[in-house]
XYZ file of C-alpha atoms in Angstrom:
489
model
C 0.000 0.000 0.000
C 3.050 2.339 -0.230
C 1.904 3.801 -3.538
C -1.317 5.051 -2.025
C 0.633 7.048 0.523
C 2.337 8.996 -2.272
C -0.881 10.536 -3.379
C -2.059 13.976 -2.440
C -4.411 12.388 0.101
C -1.493 11.536 2.407
C -0.919 13.793 5.384
C 2.180 16.067 5.283
C 2.987 16.631 8.942
C 6.102 17.831 10.768
C 8.291 15.038 12.253
C 7.779 16.504 15.690
C 4.099 15.691 15.505
C 4.938 12.027 15.311
C 7.061 12.177 18.469
C 4.336 14.111 20.215
C 1.726 11.484 19.315
C 3.961 8.657 20.487
C 4.590 10.353 23.829
C 0.915 11.073 24.429
C -0.447 7.775 23.058
C -0.892 6.182 26.497
C -2.724 9.180 27.894
C -5.102 9.264 24.927
C -5.433 5.506 24.628
C -8.494 5.212 26.875
C -10.261 7.978 24.965
C -9.524 6.590 21.530
C -9.781 2.943 22.510
C -13.152 2.650 20.835
C -11.637 4.197 17.673
C -8.572 1.999 17.566
C -8.637 1.652 13.812
C -8.660 5.444 13.308
C -5.671 5.993 15.618
C -3.663 3.244 13.954
C -4.351 4.614 10.497
C -3.229 8.140 11.506
C 0.074 6.959 13.016
C 0.907 4.695 10.097
C 0.134 7.440 7.601
C 2.359 9.957 9.396
C 5.328 7.619 9.680
C 5.075 6.408 6.110
C 4.889 9.975 4.835
C 8.086 10.924 6.650
C 10.035 7.986 5.312
C 8.809 8.512 1.784
C 10.062 12.119 1.842
C 13.473 10.699 2.732
C 13.303 8.380 -0.306
C 13.314 5.296 1.897
C 10.412 3.402 0.366
C 11.411 -0.094 1.510
C 12.297 1.124 4.981
C 8.960 2.954 5.151
C 7.124 -0.245 4.363
C 9.011 -2.266 7.008
C 8.707 0.407 9.675
C 5.024 0.806 8.992
C 4.468 -2.931 9.390
C 6.500 -3.112 12.602
C 4.713 -0.139 14.082
C 1.344 -1.636 13.250
C 2.254 -4.926 14.986
C 3.575 -3.108 18.036
C 0.502 -0.942 18.348
C -1.763 -3.967 18.016
C 0.143 -5.648 20.850
C -0.162 -2.529 22.947
C -3.888 -2.237 22.480
C -4.396 -5.895 23.419
C -3.555 -4.910 27.033
C -6.133 -2.203 27.585
C -6.154 -2.133 31.374
C -2.586 -3.012 32.281
C -1.160 0.488 32.749
C -3.323 1.699 35.596
C -2.455 -1.352 37.707
C 1.248 -1.787 37.072
C 3.568 -1.533 40.040
C 4.407 1.989 41.039
C 1.481 3.542 39.236
C -1.252 5.026 41.362
C -4.741 4.397 40.208
C -7.207 7.206 40.360
C -10.074 4.695 40.717
C -11.251 4.184 44.310
C -10.320 0.911 45.917
C -12.873 -1.817 45.410
C -14.585 -0.051 42.483
C -14.550 -1.898 39.187
C -14.209 -0.208 35.830
C -17.409 0.548 33.923
C -16.734 -2.368 31.635
C -16.215 -4.803 34.498
C -19.092 -3.575 36.608
C -21.652 -6.379 37.038
C -25.147 -5.588 35.841
C -27.598 -5.065 38.659
C -29.893 -8.086 39.182
C -33.473 -7.279 38.432
C -36.173 -8.366 40.830
C -37.180 -11.955 40.281
C -34.242 -12.691 37.993
C -32.286 -14.870 40.394
C -31.129 -18.238 38.972
C -34.220 -20.108 40.313
C -36.427 -17.408 38.826
C -34.679 -17.779 35.497
C -35.329 -21.527 35.574
C -39.014 -20.892 36.233
C -39.111 -18.505 33.278
C -37.451 -21.103 31.037
C -39.999 -23.740 32.046
C -42.899 -21.388 31.385
C -41.423 -20.428 28.008
C -41.127 -24.105 27.086
C -44.784 -24.597 27.978
C -45.877 -21.827 25.633
C -44.049 -23.356 22.679
C -44.659 -26.581 20.783
C -43.665 -29.304 23.227
C -41.133 -31.889 22.114
C -39.551 -34.748 24.003
C -36.355 -32.764 24.291
C -37.956 -29.573 25.577
C -40.210 -31.481 27.983
C -37.193 -33.344 29.341
C -35.356 -30.075 29.831
C -38.302 -28.623 31.737
C -38.493 -31.581 34.106
C -34.731 -31.420 34.689
C -35.008 -27.733 35.605
C -37.837 -28.593 37.979
C -35.569 -31.050 39.799
C -33.057 -28.244 40.341
C -35.834 -26.029 41.672
C -36.743 -28.756 44.149
C -33.155 -28.638 45.436
C -33.523 -24.887 45.909
C -36.828 -25.428 47.702
C -35.101 -27.778 50.147
C -32.850 -24.886 51.161
C -35.854 -23.063 52.550
C -37.158 -21.258 49.464
C -40.560 -22.471 48.272
C -41.313 -23.024 44.607
C -44.433 -20.912 45.009
C -42.291 -17.964 46.188
C -39.841 -18.499 43.330
C -42.635 -18.539 40.759
C -44.257 -15.417 42.204
C -40.917 -13.590 42.249
C -40.453 -14.521 38.587
C -43.868 -13.067 37.769
C -45.865 -16.307 37.369
C -48.698 -17.916 39.270
C -47.600 -21.153 40.977
C -50.638 -23.078 39.703
C -49.781 -22.044 36.135
C -46.258 -23.301 36.675
C -47.498 -26.702 37.819
C -50.017 -26.858 34.968
C -47.140 -26.419 32.522
C -45.176 -29.080 34.377
C -48.085 -31.546 34.032
C -48.126 -31.021 30.267
C -44.372 -31.668 30.128
C -44.442 -34.917 32.088
C -47.397 -36.136 30.041
C -45.418 -35.430 26.884
C -42.753 -37.748 28.278
C -45.380 -40.413 28.952
C -44.971 -40.272 32.747
C -48.682 -40.559 33.427
C -48.338 -41.880 36.974
C -46.339 -38.807 38.010
C -49.388 -36.546 37.769
C -50.498 -37.735 41.187
C -47.017 -36.904 42.492
C -47.373 -33.377 41.142
C -50.645 -32.966 43.052
C -48.997 -34.142 46.277
C -46.070 -31.803 45.700
C -48.455 -28.878 45.239
C -49.988 -29.720 48.598
C -46.589 -29.736 50.284
C -45.638 -26.445 48.617
C -48.914 -24.866 49.685
C -50.092 -24.273 46.107
C -53.891 -24.238 45.782
C -55.269 -26.424 42.980
C -57.868 -24.922 40.670
C -60.573 -26.516 38.549
C -58.613 -25.486 35.440
C -55.545 -27.344 36.694
C -57.530 -30.526 37.329
C -59.296 -30.316 33.967
C -55.976 -29.970 32.145
C -54.584 -32.956 34.042
C -57.625 -35.141 33.270
C -57.631 -34.053 29.633
C -53.952 -34.959 29.312
C -54.565 -38.357 30.898
C -57.511 -38.972 28.611
C -55.325 -38.198 25.609
C -52.881 -40.853 26.839
C -55.728 -43.372 27.338
C -55.465 -43.467 31.116
C -59.107 -43.266 32.265
C -58.442 -44.887 35.638
C -55.753 -42.334 36.491
C -58.097 -39.574 35.340
C -60.712 -40.835 37.790
C -58.049 -40.688 40.495
C -57.491 -37.016 39.681
C -61.241 -36.487 40.018
C -61.071 -37.874 43.549
C -58.452 -35.235 44.377
C -60.699 -32.596 42.801
C -63.624 -33.692 44.946
C -61.423 -33.784 48.064
C -60.486 -30.136 47.437
C -64.176 -29.234 47.418
C -64.239 -28.236 43.755
C -67.198 -28.864 41.467
C -66.573 -30.029 37.890
C -68.031 -28.193 34.937
C -70.535 -29.739 32.530
C -67.760 -30.530 30.072
C -65.769 -32.260 32.820
C -68.770 -34.358 33.821
C -69.179 -35.452 30.205
C -65.547 -36.562 30.157
C -65.922 -38.324 33.506
C -68.825 -40.352 32.089
C -66.530 -41.589 29.352
C -63.774 -42.400 31.883
C -66.162 -44.431 34.043
C -67.524 -46.381 31.082
C -63.994 -47.048 29.845
C -63.320 -48.943 33.080
C -66.783 -50.594 32.937
C -68.053 -48.808 36.027
C -71.706 -48.287 35.120
C -72.650 -47.154 38.634
C -70.119 -44.335 38.593
C -71.058 -43.394 35.006
C -74.733 -43.202 35.953
C -73.832 -41.060 38.966
C -71.868 -38.645 36.793
C -74.701 -38.515 34.272
C -77.240 -37.707 36.987
C -75.043 -34.886 38.279
C -74.617 -33.590 34.763
C -78.386 -33.727 34.207
C -78.963 -31.796 37.431
C -76.447 -29.176 36.376
C -77.613 -28.696 32.780
C -79.066 -30.524 29.801
C -76.484 -33.116 28.757
C -74.971 -32.773 25.316
C -75.806 -35.184 22.520
C -72.293 -36.573 22.969
C -72.970 -37.455 26.622
C -76.265 -39.085 25.671
C -74.619 -41.071 22.888
C -71.923 -42.304 25.250
C -74.544 -43.701 27.610
C -76.676 -45.109 24.782
C -73.760 -47.022 23.294
C -72.873 -48.476 26.664
C -76.475 -49.633 27.209
C -76.320 -51.145 23.735
C -73.260 -53.217 24.658
C -75.172 -54.533 27.662
C -78.329 -55.064 25.549
C -80.230 -52.983 28.101
C -83.311 -52.053 26.076
C -85.242 -50.466 28.944
C -82.409 -48.139 29.958
C -81.859 -47.138 26.335
C -85.538 -46.392 25.829
C -85.708 -44.392 29.097
C -82.690 -42.347 28.023
C -84.269 -41.663 24.625
C -87.456 -40.489 26.377
C -85.378 -38.130 28.498
C -83.799 -36.689 25.353
C -87.261 -36.061 23.935
C -88.452 -34.476 27.176
C -85.476 -32.112 27.376
C -85.764 -31.089 23.749
C -82.380 -32.471 22.711
C -81.752 -32.373 18.972
C -81.939 -36.118 18.337
C -80.393 -37.450 15.155
C -80.633 -40.696 13.204
C -77.570 -42.166 14.896
C -79.151 -41.967 18.359
C -82.373 -43.526 17.097
C -80.576 -46.376 15.353
C -78.500 -47.160 18.438
C -81.713 -47.504 20.465
C -83.303 -49.679 17.770
C -80.247 -51.921 17.579
C -80.302 -52.345 21.360
C -83.916 -53.475 21.186
C -83.167 -55.890 18.362
C -80.237 -57.372 20.310
C -82.559 -57.827 23.282
C -85.057 -59.691 21.090
C -87.858 -57.122 21.371
C -88.903 -57.062 17.714
C -92.568 -56.163 18.163
C -91.855 -53.442 20.736
C -89.110 -52.037 18.530
C -91.482 -51.818 15.546
C -94.067 -49.989 17.666
C -91.354 -47.619 18.848
C -90.324 -46.994 15.234
C -93.930 -46.171 14.307
C -94.056 -43.683 17.171
C -90.879 -41.935 15.988
C -92.223 -41.874 12.419
C -95.099 -39.721 13.665
C -93.225 -37.534 16.175
C -89.929 -36.973 14.362
C -90.000 -38.528 10.874
C -86.874 -36.727 9.678
C -84.555 -38.874 11.790
C -85.936 -42.173 10.464
C -83.643 -43.372 7.673
C -83.012 -46.554 5.728
C -80.748 -47.889 8.491
C -83.648 -47.645 10.932
C -85.852 -49.827 8.725
C -83.047 -52.269 7.934
C -82.430 -52.711 11.661
C -86.018 -53.838 12.221
C -85.953 -56.067 9.133
C -82.852 -57.824 10.466
C -84.730 -58.561 13.648
C -87.570 -60.193 11.714
C -85.016 -62.078 9.610
C -83.643 -63.667 12.771
C -87.162 -64.752 13.656
C -87.850 -66.010 10.105
C -90.839 -63.694 9.708
C -91.011 -63.057 5.965
C -94.339 -61.249 6.085
C -93.156 -58.807 8.744
C -89.985 -58.082 6.762
C -92.024 -57.452 3.605
C -94.303 -55.158 5.596
C -91.372 -53.020 6.708
C -90.132 -52.796 3.107
C -93.543 -51.526 2.048
C -93.506 -48.878 4.801
C -90.031 -47.855 3.736
C -91.182 -47.214 0.193
C -94.194 -45.253 1.436
C -91.753 -42.916 3.205
C -89.941 -42.324 -0.081
C -86.915 -44.453 0.832
C -85.473 -46.907 -1.656
C -84.459 -50.359 -0.318
C -80.822 -51.286 -0.741
C -78.951 -54.591 -0.961
C -78.914 -54.971 2.835
C -82.697 -54.637 2.888
C -83.259 -57.419 0.349
C -80.569 -59.702 1.760
C -82.197 -59.490 5.199
C -85.601 -60.307 3.694
C -84.118 -63.252 1.755
C -82.541 -64.468 4.982
C -85.966 -64.407 6.636
C -87.385 -66.537 3.796
C -84.492 -69.015 3.990
C -84.855 -69.378 7.762
C -88.584 -70.028 7.308
C -87.891 -72.441 4.393
C -90.033 -70.498 1.939
C -88.193 -71.172 -1.316
C -90.726 -69.369 -3.482
C -90.315 -66.224 -1.376
C -86.550 -66.425 -1.782
C -86.725 -66.210 -5.560
C -89.565 -63.680 -5.448
C -87.545 -61.287 -3.290
C -84.503 -61.885 -5.506
C -86.527 -60.877 -8.571
C -87.759 -57.806 -6.677
C -84.163 -56.984 -5.861
C -83.167 -57.147 -9.531
C -86.155 -54.981 -10.430
C -84.676 -52.264 -8.189
C -81.501 -52.409 -10.266
C -79.558 -54.297 -7.605
C -77.688 -57.447 -8.557
C -76.850 -60.294 -6.187
C -73.669 -59.920 -4.159
C -71.566 -62.353 -2.142
C -73.943 -62.090 0.824
C -76.923 -62.938 -1.381
C -75.171 -66.037 -2.701
C -74.140 -67.196 0.768
C -77.653 -66.780 2.178
C -79.376 -68.576 -0.698
C -76.902 -71.457 -1.021
C -76.782 -72.192 2.724
C -80.535 -72.922 2.644
C -80.289 -75.132 -0.419
C -80.469 -78.463 1.385
C -83.456 -77.368 3.480
C -85.678 -77.492 0.366
C -83.870 -79.813 -2.012
C -85.053 -79.901 -5.632
C -83.496 -79.924 -9.090
C -84.969 -76.516 -9.912
C -83.575 -75.056 -6.711
C -80.089 -76.432 -7.395
C -80.084 -75.151 -10.964
C -81.341 -71.754 -9.783
C -78.471 -71.554 -7.280
C -76.067 -72.525 -10.056
C -77.387 -69.672 -12.186
C -77.086 -67.266 -9.238
C -73.433 -68.220 -8.750
C -72.777 -67.571 -12.434
C -74.296 -64.067 -12.171
C -72.248 -63.184 -9.095
C -69.012 -64.822 -10.242
C -67.209 -61.519 -10.799
C -67.807 -60.222 -7.250
C -67.041 -63.453 -5.339
C -63.464 -64.296 -4.429
C -62.056 -67.746 -5.113
C -62.184 -68.978 -1.520
C -65.897 -68.157 -1.284
C -66.621 -69.783 -4.660
C -64.903 -73.004 -3.576
C -67.111 -73.154 -0.464
C -70.334 -72.353 -2.338
C -69.718 -74.821 -5.180
C -68.878 -77.476 -2.628
C -72.322 -76.966 -1.036
C -74.067 -77.078 -4.423
C -72.178 -80.248 -5.390
C -73.237 -81.903 -2.142
C -76.881 -80.938 -2.739
C -76.737 -82.335 -6.281
C -75.285 -85.594 -4.987
C -78.000 -85.852 -2.335
C -80.545 -85.244 -5.069
C -79.132 -88.186 -7.047
C -79.611 -86.497 -10.402
C -76.583 -87.219 -12.597
C -77.421 -84.550 -15.182
C -77.649 -81.852 -12.492
C -74.374 -83.002 -10.951
C -72.686 -82.904 -14.382
C -73.860 -79.291 -14.911
C -72.416 -78.318 -11.538
C -69.043 -79.888 -12.383
C -68.934 -78.352 -15.852
C -69.722 -74.833 -14.613
C -67.113 -75.099 -11.858
C -64.535 -76.281 -14.404
C -65.508 -73.512 -16.821
C -65.013 -70.856 -14.112
C -61.744 -72.538 -13.038
C -62.915 -73.265 -9.525
C -60.446 -75.746 -7.966
C -61.919 -79.210 -7.477
C -62.219 -80.549 -3.958
C -60.786 -84.018 -3.116
C -64.347 -85.332 -2.870
C -65.094 -84.000 -6.348
C -61.981 -85.644 -7.801
C -63.113 -88.972 -6.330
C -66.520 -88.591 -7.951
C -65.002 -87.667 -11.309
């Protein structure tokens, strides 16, 4: 960079100025310490200018480099001079320099308070396993501080947080780590620390346990809630009903439901929870009583609730009562009666083998503007098969085709299984034709089973021509032959 110093921009100063600046450098060092680069540039420029005027270009370059290195070394010891031996310092004893003065601790910013703040910050962010683990580790350190006589509640308050909010965050962290059983420990710790539990804290804890599929532990938290004299909200009671049913405690679930009903009108979700549980127990009377209560309270009942009640009655074997109940709902609230409602009743009559009753329900369905589906016709065919009414089987099948519905695998299974109950050549050939129509929608395993039944019926019939047709169709459709069939062939 020597050539740049030869330009008119270089400073032309008297040599005495350089000596003056060197002598006063230490006294001005503290003032210009923040502008170290400016001071270095000025000194180098002055020295280089002097040497260039003496025609010592190479020497100017070397001296400039040496001076720069020396000055850099000097500035790397910014506070050495005032404390060297024999030099009196003007700073009072025991007073640190402005740069070394420690910042004053703000209120609530002690190390325990900082840890509380970190935990609360973690709780406000998206929890991960790593962040939750860090929060629990910080809590262990806070417990050590609490053992020294400082309570966690005081630490949290000093940091600007409510103690119950701190423990609520801690519950979320331990649940993220899957430590469900530690929630009870947190409650006990809050008691020892003198932190009052709130309904919000308990609801968060139970919600977290429910999310981790721990209904029994959630019920344990409810016991703590009740012991503290707190009353759950309607939403909490709805959740408690689900917890009780999850552990098959019907008595406790009914108790929660009664308390919820006394507090407010239960939600459709709470009603559905109870209805499904009564359905599992096939408790028709309880289901019907609950449905009546929904009607009395003006709950917006939907088709799902109605169908659950109907299915419970069917499972209990109350076909006639269920049909009367369906007629009642058709008059009081026809909009919630759908095709599933009618199919449910038809299935009940199918189990009893009542073809006429099933056909009657189909007629009522059509009067309501509903079109029967494949389930409707299959259930009616099943009723005819159970009652050994072969003519009704094929009549309903023709009615099914008239609706634009072809036979499916369930149709074939129902018809073929009743083949031997009314054995005849026409019936066997009709089943063979049905299997041909439904060949595309039946898998190979089902076809092997069905053809085996038809072959057995043809053999029992003793008609060689019918048996030959069965074998030929099975061979044409590449249905594997059974060992019994190979023996016959």
